[in-house]
Coordinates of C-alpha atoms and ligand atoms in Angstrom, one line a residue:
Chain A
M1 CA -1.8 36.9 26.5
P2 CA 0.8 36.5 23.9
C3 CA 0.9 39.0 21.1
G4 CA 0.0 38.0 17.5
G5 CA 3.6 37.3 16.5
A6 CA 4.2 34.9 19.3
R7 CA 1.0 33.1 18.5
I8 CA 2.2 32.5 14.9
D9 CA 5.5 31.4 16.3
L10 CA 3.7 29.0 18.6
F11 CA 1.6 27.7 15.8
L12 CA 4.6 27.0 13.6
A13 CA 6.4 25.4 16.5
A14 CA 3.4 23.1 17.0
I15 CA 3.4 22.3 13.3
V16 CA 7.0 21.0 13.4
I17 CA 6.4 19.0 16.5
G18 CA 3.2 17.7 14.9
I19 CA 4.9 16.5 11.8
T20 CA 7.6 14.7 13.7
N21 CA 5.1 13.0 16.0
G22 CA 3.0 12.3 13.0
A23 CA 5.8 10.2 11.6
F24 CA 5.8 7.8 14.6
I25 CA 2.1 7.7 14.6
A26 CA 2.1 6.9 10.8
L27 CA 4.6 4.1 11.2
I28 CA 2.4 2.5 13.9
A29 CA -0.8 3.2 12.0
L30 CA 0.6 1.3 9.1
G31 CA 0.8 -1.8 11.3
Y32 CA -2.9 -1.5 12.1
T33 CA -3.9 -0.9 8.5
L34 CA -1.8 -3.6 6.9
V35 CA -3.3 -6.2 9.2
Y36 CA -6.8 -4.9 8.9
G37 CA -6.5 -4.7 5.1
I38 CA -5.6 -8.4 4.9
I39 CA -7.6 -10.2 7.6
E40 CA -10.0 -7.5 8.8
L41 CA -8.6 -7.7 12.4
I42 CA -8.1 -4.7 14.6
N43 CA -4.8 -5.8 16.1
F44 CA -5.3 -4.2 19.5
S45 CA -1.8 -5.3 20.7
H46 CA 0.0 -3.2 18.1
G47 CA 0.6 -0.1 20.3
D48 CA 2.1 -2.3 23.0
L49 CA 4.3 -4.0 20.4
F50 CA 5.7 -0.5 19.7
M51 CA 6.3 0.0 23.4
L52 CA 8.2 -3.3 23.5
G53 CA 10.2 -1.9 20.5
T54 CA 11.3 1.1 22.6
F55 CA 12.4 -1.4 25.3
A56 CA 14.3 -3.6 22.9
C57 CA 16.2 -0.5 21.8
L58 CA 16.9 0.6 25.3
T59 CA 18.2 -2.8 26.3
T60 CA 20.4 -3.1 23.3
L61 CA 21.9 0.4 23.9
T62 CA 22.4 -0.5 27.5
L63 CA 24.2 -3.7 26.6
L64 CA 26.4 -1.9 24.2
G65 CA 27.4 0.6 26.9
F66 CA 25.2 3.5 26.1
A67 CA 22.8 3.4 28.9
T68 CA 23.2 7.2 29.3
E69 CA 24.7 9.9 27.2
V70 CA 27.1 10.9 30.0
G71 CA 30.7 10.8 28.9
I72 CA 29.9 10.0 25.3
G73 CA 31.7 12.2 22.8
G74 CA 29.8 11.8 19.5
T75 CA 26.7 9.9 18.4
P76 CA 27.4 6.1 18.3
W77 CA 25.7 5.6 15.0
W78 CA 26.6 1.9 14.8
A79 CA 24.9 1.3 18.1
L80 CA 21.8 3.1 17.0
L81 CA 21.7 1.1 13.9
A82 CA 22.2 -2.1 15.8
A83 CA 19.4 -1.2 18.3
M84 CA 17.0 -0.3 15.4
L85 CA 17.7 -3.5 13.5
L86 CA 17.3 -5.6 16.6
A87 CA 14.1 -3.9 17.6
M88 CA 12.8 -4.4 14.0
A89 CA 13.7 -8.1 14.1
F90 CA 12.2 -8.5 17.6
C91 CA 8.9 -6.8 16.9
G92 CA 8.6 -8.4 13.5
T93 CA 9.1 -11.9 15.0
L94 CA 6.8 -11.2 18.0
N95 CA 4.0 -10.0 15.7
V96 CA 4.4 -13.1 13.4
L97 CA 4.3 -15.4 16.5
A98 CA 1.2 -13.6 17.9
E99 CA -0.6 -14.2 14.6
R100 CA 0.3 -17.8 14.6
I101 CA -0.6 -18.5 18.2
A102 CA -3.4 -16.1 18.9
Y103 CA -5.1 -15.1 15.7
R104 CA -4.7 -17.8 13.1
P105 CA -6.6 -20.6 15.0
L106 CA -9.5 -18.2 15.3
R107 CA -9.6 -17.1 11.6
K108 CA -12.9 -18.9 10.9
A109 CA -14.4 -18.0 14.3
P110 CA -16.9 -15.1 14.7
R111 CA -15.1 -11.8 14.3
L112 CA -15.3 -11.0 18.0
A113 CA -13.1 -13.9 19.0
P114 CA -9.8 -12.8 17.4
L115 CA -10.5 -9.2 18.6
I116 CA -10.7 -10.5 22.2
S117 CA -7.6 -12.6 21.5
A118 CA -5.8 -9.4 20.4
I119 CA -6.8 -7.7 23.6
G120 CA -5.3 -10.7 25.5
V121 CA -2.1 -10.3 23.6
S122 CA -2.1 -6.6 24.5
F123 CA -2.3 -7.6 28.2
I124 CA 0.6 -10.0 27.8
Y125 CA 2.8 -7.4 26.1
V126 CA 2.0 -4.8 28.7
N127 CA 2.9 -7.2 31.5
L128 CA 6.0 -8.3 29.7
G129 CA 6.9 -4.6 29.5
L130 CA 6.3 -4.2 33.2
L131 CA 8.5 -7.1 34.0
W132 CA 11.2 -5.9 31.6
Q133 CA 11.6 -2.3 32.6
G134 CA 9.6 -1.9 35.8
P135 CA 6.6 0.4 36.6
T136 CA 8.3 3.8 36.4
P137 CA 9.2 5.8 33.3
R138 CA 12.8 5.0 32.1
R139 CA 15.2 7.5 30.7
F140 CA 16.2 6.8 27.1
P141 CA 19.7 8.1 26.4
D142 CA 19.9 11.4 24.5
L143 CA 22.4 10.3 21.9
L144 CA 21.6 12.4 18.8
P145 CA 23.6 15.6 18.1
Q146 CA 22.1 18.7 19.8
Y147 CA 21.5 21.1 16.9
D148 CA 18.7 23.4 16.0
F149 CA 18.7 24.4 12.4
V150 CA 16.4 27.4 12.9
S151 CA 18.5 29.2 15.5
Q152 CA 22.0 27.8 14.8
M153 CA 22.0 27.6 11.0
F154 CA 19.8 30.5 10.1
G155 CA 20.3 32.6 13.3
L156 CA 16.5 33.2 13.7
E157 CA 15.2 34.0 17.1
T158 CA 11.8 32.3 17.4
L159 CA 10.0 29.7 19.3
V160 CA 10.1 27.5 16.3
R161 CA 12.7 24.7 16.4
F162 CA 13.6 22.2 13.8
T163 CA 16.3 20.2 15.5
F164 CA 18.6 17.4 14.3
K165 CA 16.1 15.0 16.1
D166 CA 13.3 16.1 13.9
L167 CA 15.5 15.6 10.9
F168 CA 16.5 12.2 12.2
V169 CA 12.9 11.0 12.7
L170 CA 11.7 12.3 9.3
G171 CA 14.8 11.2 7.5
L172 CA 14.2 7.6 8.7
A173 CA 10.4 7.4 8.8
I174 CA 9.7 8.8 5.3
P175 CA 12.1 6.5 3.5
L176 CA 10.7 3.6 5.4
M177 CA 7.2 4.4 4.3
L178 CA 8.3 4.8 0.7
A179 CA 10.1 1.5 0.9
L180 CA 6.9 -0.1 2.2
A181 CA 4.9 1.4 -0.6
W182 CA 7.5 0.1 -3.1
V183 CA 7.4 -3.4 -1.6
I184 CA 3.6 -3.5 -1.8
R185 CA 3.5 -2.1 -5.3
N186 CA 6.3 -3.9 -7.0
T187 CA 7.4 -7.1 -5.3
R188 CA 6.0 -10.6 -5.8
M189 CA 5.1 -10.7 -2.1
G190 CA 3.6 -7.2 -2.2
K191 CA 1.3 -8.1 -5.1
A192 CA 0.3 -11.3 -3.3
M193 CA -0.6 -9.1 -0.3
R194 CA -2.9 -7.0 -2.4
A195 CA -4.5 -10.0 -4.0
V196 CA -5.1 -11.6 -0.6
A197 CA -6.5 -8.3 0.7
Q198 CA -9.0 -8.1 -2.1
D199 CA -10.1 -11.7 -2.3
S200 CA -8.1 -14.3 -0.3
E201 CA -10.0 -17.3 -1.7
M202 CA -9.3 -16.2 -5.2
A203 CA -5.7 -15.5 -4.3
S204 CA -5.3 -19.0 -3.1
Q205 CA -6.5 -20.2 -6.5
M206 CA -3.6 -18.3 -8.1
G207 CA -1.3 -20.5 -6.1
I208 CA -0.6 -17.9 -3.4
D209 CA 0.0 -19.4 0.0
V210 CA -2.4 -17.2 2.0
N211 CA -0.9 -18.1 5.4
R212 CA 2.5 -17.1 4.3
V213 CA 1.3 -13.8 3.0
I214 CA -0.5 -13.1 6.3
S215 CA 2.7 -13.9 8.2
F216 CA 4.6 -11.5 5.9
T217 CA 2.1 -8.8 6.6
F218 CA 2.5 -9.1 10.3
L219 CA 6.3 -9.1 9.8
L220 CA 6.1 -5.8 8.0
G221 CA 3.9 -4.2 10.6
G222 CA 6.2 -5.4 13.4
I223 CA 9.3 -4.1 11.6
L224 CA 7.8 -0.6 11.3
A225 CA 6.8 -0.6 15.0
G226 CA 10.3 -1.6 15.9
A227 CA 11.8 1.2 13.9
A228 CA 9.3 3.6 15.4
G229 CA 10.5 2.4 18.8
L230 CA 14.0 3.7 18.2
M231 CA 12.9 7.0 16.8
Y232 CA 10.4 7.6 19.7
G233 CA 13.1 6.8 22.3
L234 CA 15.7 9.1 20.8
Y235 CA 13.3 11.9 20.3
N236 CA 11.5 11.9 23.6
N237 CA 14.3 10.4 25.8
N238 CA 11.9 8.4 27.9
T239 CA 9.7 5.3 27.7
V240 CA 7.3 3.5 30.0
F241 CA 5.4 0.2 29.9
T242 CA 2.1 2.1 29.5
L243 CA 3.3 3.9 26.4
G244 CA 1.5 1.6 24.0
F245 CA -2.0 2.6 25.1
D246 CA -1.7 6.2 24.1
A247 CA 0.4 5.5 21.0
G248 CA -2.0 2.7 20.0
L249 CA -5.0 4.9 20.4
K250 CA -3.5 7.7 18.3
A251 CA -2.2 5.3 15.6
F252 CA -5.5 3.4 15.4
T253 CA -7.4 6.7 15.1
A254 CA -4.9 7.8 12.4
A255 CA -5.6 4.5 10.5
V256 CA -9.4 5.0 10.7
L257 CA -9.0 8.7 9.7
G258 CA -7.1 7.7 6.6
G259 CA -9.4 4.8 5.8
I260 CA -8.6 1.6 7.6
G261 CA -6.9 -0.9 5.2
N262 CA -5.6 1.9 3.1
V263 CA -1.8 2.2 3.2
S264 CA -1.5 5.8 2.0
G265 CA -4.4 6.7 4.2
A266 CA -2.6 5.5 7.3
A267 CA 0.5 7.6 6.5
L268 CA -1.7 10.6 5.8
G269 CA -3.8 10.0 8.9
G270 CA -0.6 9.7 11.0
F271 CA 0.6 13.2 10.0
V272 CA -2.8 14.8 10.3
L273 CA -3.3 13.3 13.7
G274 CA 0.2 14.4 14.8
L275 CA -0.5 17.9 13.7
L276 CA -4.0 18.1 15.4
S277 CA -2.6 16.7 18.6
A278 CA 0.3 19.1 18.7
I279 CA -2.0 22.1 18.1
V280 CA -4.4 20.9 20.8
I281 CA -1.5 20.5 23.3
T282 CA 0.0 23.8 22.4
F283 CA -3.1 25.9 22.6
L284 CA -5.4 24.0 24.9
G285 CA -2.9 22.0 27.1
G286 CA -1.8 18.4 27.3
Q287 CA -4.9 17.3 29.3
W288 CA -7.0 17.8 26.2
D289 CA -4.9 15.6 24.0
S290 CA -6.6 12.3 24.5
V291 CA -10.0 14.0 24.6
G292 CA -9.2 15.5 21.2
V293 CA -8.1 12.1 19.8
F294 CA -11.1 10.2 21.1
S295 CA -13.5 12.9 19.9
L296 CA -11.9 12.8 16.5
L297 CA -12.3 9.0 16.4
V298 CA -16.0 9.2 17.3
I299 CA -16.6 12.0 14.8
I300 CA -15.0 9.9 12.0
L301 CA -16.8 6.8 12.9
V302 CA -20.1 8.6 12.9
F303 CA -19.8 10.9 9.9
K304 CA -17.1 9.3 7.6
P305 CA -16.4 5.8 8.7
T306 CA -14.5 5.1 5.4
G307 CA -12.0 7.8 6.2
L308 CA -10.3 10.4 4.1
L309 CA -9.0 8.1 1.3
G310 CA -11.5 5.3 1.5
Q311 CA -11.5 2.0 3.2
G312 CA -9.4 -1.0 2.1
A313 CA -8.2 0.4 -1.2
S314 CA -5.1 -1.6 -0.6
D315 CA -2.6 0.2 -2.9
Chain B
M1 CA -7.4 -43.2 -17.6
A2 CA -9.3 -40.0 -17.5
M3 CA -7.5 -36.7 -16.9
L4 CA -10.0 -35.6 -14.3
Q5 CA -12.0 -38.1 -12.3
V6 CA -14.7 -37.0 -9.8
E7 CA -16.1 -39.9 -8.0
N8 CA -19.2 -39.9 -5.8
V9 CA -18.4 -36.5 -4.3
H10 CA -20.4 -35.1 -1.4
T11 CA -19.8 -31.5 -0.6
F12 CA -21.4 -29.5 2.2
Y13 CA -21.9 -25.9 3.2
G14 CA -22.2 -26.3 6.9
T15 CA -25.0 -28.8 7.2
I16 CA -26.4 -28.1 3.7
E17 CA -25.4 -31.0 1.4
A18 CA -24.9 -29.3 -2.0
L19 CA -23.4 -32.3 -3.8
K20 CA -25.0 -35.6 -3.1
G21 CA -22.7 -38.0 -4.8
V22 CA -21.5 -36.4 -8.0
S23 CA -19.4 -38.4 -10.4
L24 CA -17.9 -37.3 -13.7
T25 CA -14.9 -37.7 -15.9
V26 CA -13.0 -35.4 -18.3
E27 CA -10.7 -37.0 -20.9
E28 CA -7.6 -35.1 -22.1
G29 CA -8.4 -32.7 -25.0
E30 CA -12.2 -32.7 -24.4
I31 CA -14.6 -29.9 -23.8
V32 CA -17.1 -31.3 -21.3
T33 CA -20.1 -29.3 -20.1
L34 CA -22.0 -29.5 -16.9
I35 CA -25.5 -28.0 -17.3
G36 CA -28.2 -27.5 -14.8
S37 CA -30.5 -24.9 -13.4
N38 CA -29.8 -22.4 -10.7
G39 CA -28.8 -24.0 -7.4
A40 CA -28.2 -27.4 -8.9
G41 CA -24.6 -27.6 -7.7
K42 CA -22.6 -26.7 -10.8
T43 CA -20.5 -24.0 -9.0
T44 CA -20.0 -26.3 -6.0
T45 CA -18.7 -29.1 -8.3
L46 CA -16.1 -26.7 -9.8
R47 CA -15.1 -25.4 -6.4
T48 CA -14.6 -28.9 -5.1
I49 CA -12.3 -29.7 -8.0
A50 CA -10.4 -26.5 -7.6
G51 CA -9.9 -27.2 -3.9
V52 CA -11.7 -24.2 -2.4
S53 CA -14.5 -26.4 -1.1
H54 CA -13.5 -29.9 0.0
A55 CA -15.5 -33.1 -0.4
R56 CA -16.6 -34.7 2.8
A57 CA -16.9 -38.0 1.0
G58 CA -15.9 -39.3 -2.4
S59 CA -12.7 -38.4 -4.3
V60 CA -11.2 -36.1 -7.0
A61 CA -8.2 -37.2 -9.0
L62 CA -6.1 -35.5 -11.6
D63 CA -4.1 -37.8 -13.8
G64 CA -4.7 -40.6 -11.3
E65 CA -3.3 -38.6 -8.4
D66 CA -5.7 -38.0 -5.5
I67 CA -6.3 -34.3 -4.9
T68 CA -9.5 -34.5 -2.8
N69 CA -7.9 -32.8 0.2
T70 CA -5.2 -30.8 -1.6
P71 CA -5.3 -27.1 -0.8
A72 CA -6.3 -24.8 -3.6
N73 CA -2.9 -23.1 -3.9
D74 CA -1.3 -26.5 -4.6
I75 CA -4.0 -27.6 -7.0
V76 CA -3.2 -24.8 -9.5
R77 CA 0.4 -26.0 -9.5
L78 CA -0.8 -29.5 -10.5
G79 CA -2.5 -28.0 -13.6
I80 CA -6.1 -27.0 -12.7
A81 CA -7.1 -23.4 -13.3
H82 CA -10.5 -21.9 -12.4
S83 CA -12.3 -19.0 -13.9
P84 CA -15.0 -18.7 -11.2
E85 CA -18.6 -17.6 -11.2
G86 CA -18.8 -13.8 -11.0
R87 CA -15.3 -13.5 -12.5
R88 CA -13.7 -12.3 -9.2
I89 CA -10.9 -10.4 -10.9
F90 CA -8.7 -8.4 -8.6
A91 CA -10.5 -5.1 -9.1
G92 CA -7.9 -2.9 -7.5
M93 CA -5.1 -4.3 -9.6
T94 CA -4.2 -3.5 -13.1
V95 CA -5.0 -5.9 -16.0
R96 CA -1.3 -6.7 -16.2
E97 CA -1.1 -7.5 -12.5
N98 CA -4.2 -9.7 -12.7
L99 CA -2.5 -11.7 -15.4
E100 CA 0.7 -11.8 -13.4
M101 CA -1.3 -13.3 -10.5
G102 CA -2.5 -15.9 -12.8
A103 CA 1.1 -16.9 -13.5
F104 CA 2.1 -16.6 -9.8
T105 CA 3.2 -20.3 -9.6
R106 CA 5.4 -20.2 -12.7
T107 CA 9.1 -19.6 -12.9
D108 CA 9.6 -20.2 -16.7
R109 CA 10.0 -16.5 -17.6
T110 CA 10.2 -16.9 -21.4
E111 CA 7.2 -19.3 -21.5
V112 CA 5.2 -16.9 -19.3
D113 CA 6.0 -14.1 -21.8
S114 CA 4.7 -16.2 -24.7
D115 CA 1.6 -16.9 -22.7
Y116 CA 1.0 -13.2 -22.3
Q117 CA 1.2 -13.0 -26.0
R118 CA -1.2 -15.8 -26.4
V119 CA -3.7 -14.2 -24.0
F120 CA -3.4 -10.9 -25.9
D121 CA -3.9 -12.6 -29.2
L122 CA -7.1 -14.2 -27.8
F123 CA -8.3 -11.0 -26.2
P124 CA -6.8 -7.9 -28.0
R125 CA -9.0 -5.7 -25.8
L126 CA -7.0 -6.7 -22.7
K127 CA -3.8 -5.5 -24.3
E128 CA -5.3 -2.1 -25.0
R129 CA -6.2 -1.8 -21.3
I130 CA -3.1 -3.4 -19.8
L131 CA -2.4 -0.6 -17.3
Q132 CA -6.0 0.1 -16.4
R133 CA -7.4 -1.0 -13.1
A134 CA -9.4 -4.2 -13.7
G135 CA -12.4 -2.8 -11.8
T136 CA -12.9 -0.2 -14.5
L137 CA -13.3 -2.8 -17.2
S138 CA -16.7 -3.6 -18.7
G139 CA -18.4 -6.9 -17.8
G140 CA -17.3 -8.5 -21.0
E141 CA -13.7 -7.4 -20.6
Q142 CA -13.7 -8.6 -17.0
Q143 CA -14.9 -12.0 -18.2
M144 CA -12.1 -12.1 -20.7
L145 CA -9.6 -11.1 -18.0
A146 CA -10.9 -13.9 -15.7
I147 CA -10.4 -16.4 -18.5
G148 CA -7.0 -14.9 -19.5
R149 CA -5.9 -15.0 -15.8
A150 CA -6.7 -18.7 -15.6
L151 CA -4.9 -19.4 -18.8
M152 CA -1.7 -17.7 -17.5
A153 CA -1.3 -20.7 -15.2
R154 CA -0.9 -22.8 -18.4
P155 CA -3.3 -25.3 -17.0
K156 CA -3.9 -28.9 -18.2
I157 CA -7.5 -28.3 -17.5
L158 CA -9.5 -25.1 -17.4
L159 CA -12.6 -24.9 -15.3
L160 CA -15.1 -22.2 -16.6
D161 CA -18.1 -21.2 -14.4
E162 CA -20.8 -19.5 -16.5
P163 CA -18.5 -17.4 -18.7
S164 CA -21.5 -16.1 -20.7
M165 CA -23.3 -14.8 -17.6
G166 CA -24.5 -11.2 -18.0
L167 CA -22.9 -10.7 -21.5
A168 CA -24.6 -9.3 -24.6
P169 CA -25.4 -11.9 -27.2
V170 CA -22.5 -10.9 -29.5
L171 CA -20.1 -11.2 -26.7
V172 CA -21.5 -14.6 -25.7
E173 CA -20.8 -15.8 -29.3
L174 CA -17.3 -14.4 -29.0
V175 CA -16.6 -16.1 -25.6
F176 CA -17.7 -19.5 -26.9
K177 CA -15.6 -19.1 -30.0
I178 CA -12.6 -18.3 -27.8
I179 CA -13.3 -21.3 -25.6
Q180 CA -13.1 -23.5 -28.7
D181 CA -9.9 -21.8 -29.7
I182 CA -8.4 -22.4 -26.3
N183 CA -9.4 -26.0 -26.5
A184 CA -8.0 -26.3 -30.0
Q185 CA -4.6 -25.1 -28.7
G186 CA -4.6 -28.1 -26.4
T187 CA -6.3 -27.1 -23.1
T188 CA -8.9 -29.4 -21.8
V189 CA -12.1 -27.6 -20.7
L190 CA -14.8 -28.3 -18.1
L191 CA -17.5 -25.8 -18.8
V192 CA -20.4 -25.0 -16.5
E193 CA -23.3 -23.2 -18.1
Q194 CA -26.9 -22.2 -17.7
N195 CA -26.8 -21.4 -21.4
A196 CA -27.2 -25.1 -22.3
H197 CA -27.8 -24.4 -26.0
M198 CA -24.4 -22.8 -26.6
A199 CA -22.6 -25.1 -24.2
L200 CA -23.9 -28.2 -25.9
S201 CA -23.0 -26.8 -29.3
I202 CA -19.2 -26.6 -28.5
A203 CA -18.9 -29.6 -26.1
R204 CA -18.1 -33.2 -26.9
R205 CA -19.9 -34.6 -23.9
G206 CA -22.2 -33.3 -21.2
Y207 CA -23.6 -34.0 -17.8
V208 CA -26.9 -32.7 -16.4
I209 CA -27.0 -31.9 -12.7
Q210 CA -30.1 -31.6 -10.6
T211 CA -30.2 -30.8 -6.8
G212 CA -26.7 -32.1 -6.3
R213 CA -27.0 -35.3 -8.4
I214 CA -25.9 -36.1 -12.0
V215 CA -29.1 -37.2 -13.6
L216 CA -28.0 -37.6 -17.2
S217 CA -24.7 -37.9 -19.1
D218 CA -24.2 -38.4 -22.8
S219 CA -22.6 -37.0 -25.9
A220 CA -23.4 -33.3 -26.4
Q221 CA -25.3 -34.1 -29.6
A222 CA -27.5 -36.7 -27.9
L223 CA -28.2 -34.4 -24.9
A224 CA -29.2 -31.6 -27.3
K225 CA -31.9 -34.0 -28.7
N226 CA -32.9 -35.4 -25.3
E227 CA -36.6 -34.7 -24.5
M228 CA -36.0 -33.8 -20.9
V229 CA -33.0 -31.5 -21.7
R230 CA -35.0 -29.7 -24.4
K231 CA -37.8 -29.0 -22.0
A232 CA -35.9 -28.1 -19.0
Y233 CA -32.7 -26.4 -20.3
L234 CA -33.3 -25.4 -23.9
G235 CA -36.5 -23.6 -23.2
E236 CA -38.6 -25.7 -25.6
A237 CA -42.2 -26.5 -24.8
Ligands
LIG1 N1 -21.8 -20.4 0.4 C1 -22.9 -21.1 0.5 N2 -23.5 -21.4 1.7 C2 -24.6 -22.2 1.8 N3 -25.2 -22.8 0.8 C3 -24.7 -22.6 -0.4 C4 -23.5 -21.8 -0.6 N4 -23.2 -21.8 -1.9 C5 -24.1 -22.5 -2.5 N5 -25.0 -23.0 -1.6 C6 -26.1 -23.9 -1.9 O1 -25.6 -25.1 -2.5 C7 -26.5 -25.4 -3.6 C8 -25.7 -25.5 -4.9 O2 -25.2 -24.2 -5.2 P1 -24.3 -23.9 -6.5 O3 -23.3 -24.9 -6.5 O4 -23.9 -22.5 -6.4 O5 -25.3 -24.1 -7.7 P2 -25.3 -23.6 -9.2 O6 -23.9 -23.2 -9.5 O7 -25.7 -24.8 -10.0 O8 -26.3 -22.5 -9.3 C9 -27.6 -24.5 -3.6 O9 -28.7 -25.0 -3.0 C10 -27.1 -23.3 -2.9 O10 -28.1 -22.6 -2.2
LIG2 MG1 -23.3 -21.3 -10.1

């Protein structure tokens, strides 16, 4: 039984882990919420798109000669940048194609049809992942500087760690989210997105090409999933073709928690879920993680289906 | 040649035939009104012209160009703007952003700026509330925003669907006065109304629609005197 001081240490350590994990979850949750906000589709394949994003990064780094960190002096920033941009382009394009091929033809069909189509796309992604990197977990090279601010900069001896990896993830994820918010708030396309989300028929009467706006929305969601792929890989140093299920479940729960369709809600929900999950894993054990997430999802759906910030307030 | 020519249009909602061969014309510079009771097909007529519903048979032409199957987002570029039934402003966006959406197709920045000025001159209330979320406006202000938003497209022809619905009598007067001003500034107007009295008082010509068919068309003055119109739409015994 740890004494009181250690428990607080443990708690703070869980908070840091939770915030960092929350950042990935938030980026993926945004992909769910953007799409839901605009066409009321739960894009079940989105978690698996993120998985493919980690694979795209891994393949890029391998091709550039950084399959492992062995023998590498410093961090190859240019290679990381190349991997991220490629994964963003790859996931963005794939998401746009999925909408064109699998969802758009069903837009006027009953709501269950595109949902089932999304589950089909999810299967395709998972099997593509299996084909691409095989059935066993793959090591993702540990290329970021090894540095813990808490012990090495401040000389504190605690269980709490805030490493360069945490800084890297937050320093990338938060600006990306702010950029997304800026695009939605200020650009012509962002305003068109909000108009389509509120009343797509009326938006078309403004001269807005609704199909283009929907494609753009899938592009944004895919880009964020691709970026999350690099962050996840460098933070956890592994990936596997089944990664998308767990990530998708958490991100979807986060989106519902924040209020599905609500962009700020998805970001908030991501961080809240990351924290809850880290606390559950720290104090109850990893086996309780999915149980906790599922329970939370059920509780929200029963007691507050509109989420923390309200549904579909698309700004 | 009429600016807008609707010819023998049949429009369906699924299997329900809402328009059973509607024909009407609007000449440049006119205010034309389409009156009829609830469910007659007024809204469907405007929706068919605006391209959000499409005619299964018949044709719609603007300045001689066939637009029967043109999608809504292209129709606004050709010069038709629609202030729909129920206003349908973008409630989560500001007044300013709603007007911006109205000008979405336009690239002539200076002209757009002068149109903001024009809309604010017509509706000073909107200027006071420019940064307010449109959903927080009163019903009358929302109606003004819906009309202003349509004007921001600088249309050749403005389709107005029951602009007086749900408004207090003073506001009704104001809205009709503004429609006349808009028309005097050179915009052609097709006005749908249940308030036939007011509509006929500002229109040059009118059509009466009943269960998807035009049953009468004449000058507004003649319609206002017509026995059937007086009984059915002007509430006279
Ligand atoms: N979305 C819809 N689905 C099915 N029927 C509709 C729909 N909209 C209107 N209708 C029907 O079409 C007919 C004409 O409606 P509408 O054009 O709205 O009439 P008005 O504007 O004159 O009140 C009515 O019988 C109405 O019930
Ligand atoms: Mg109507």
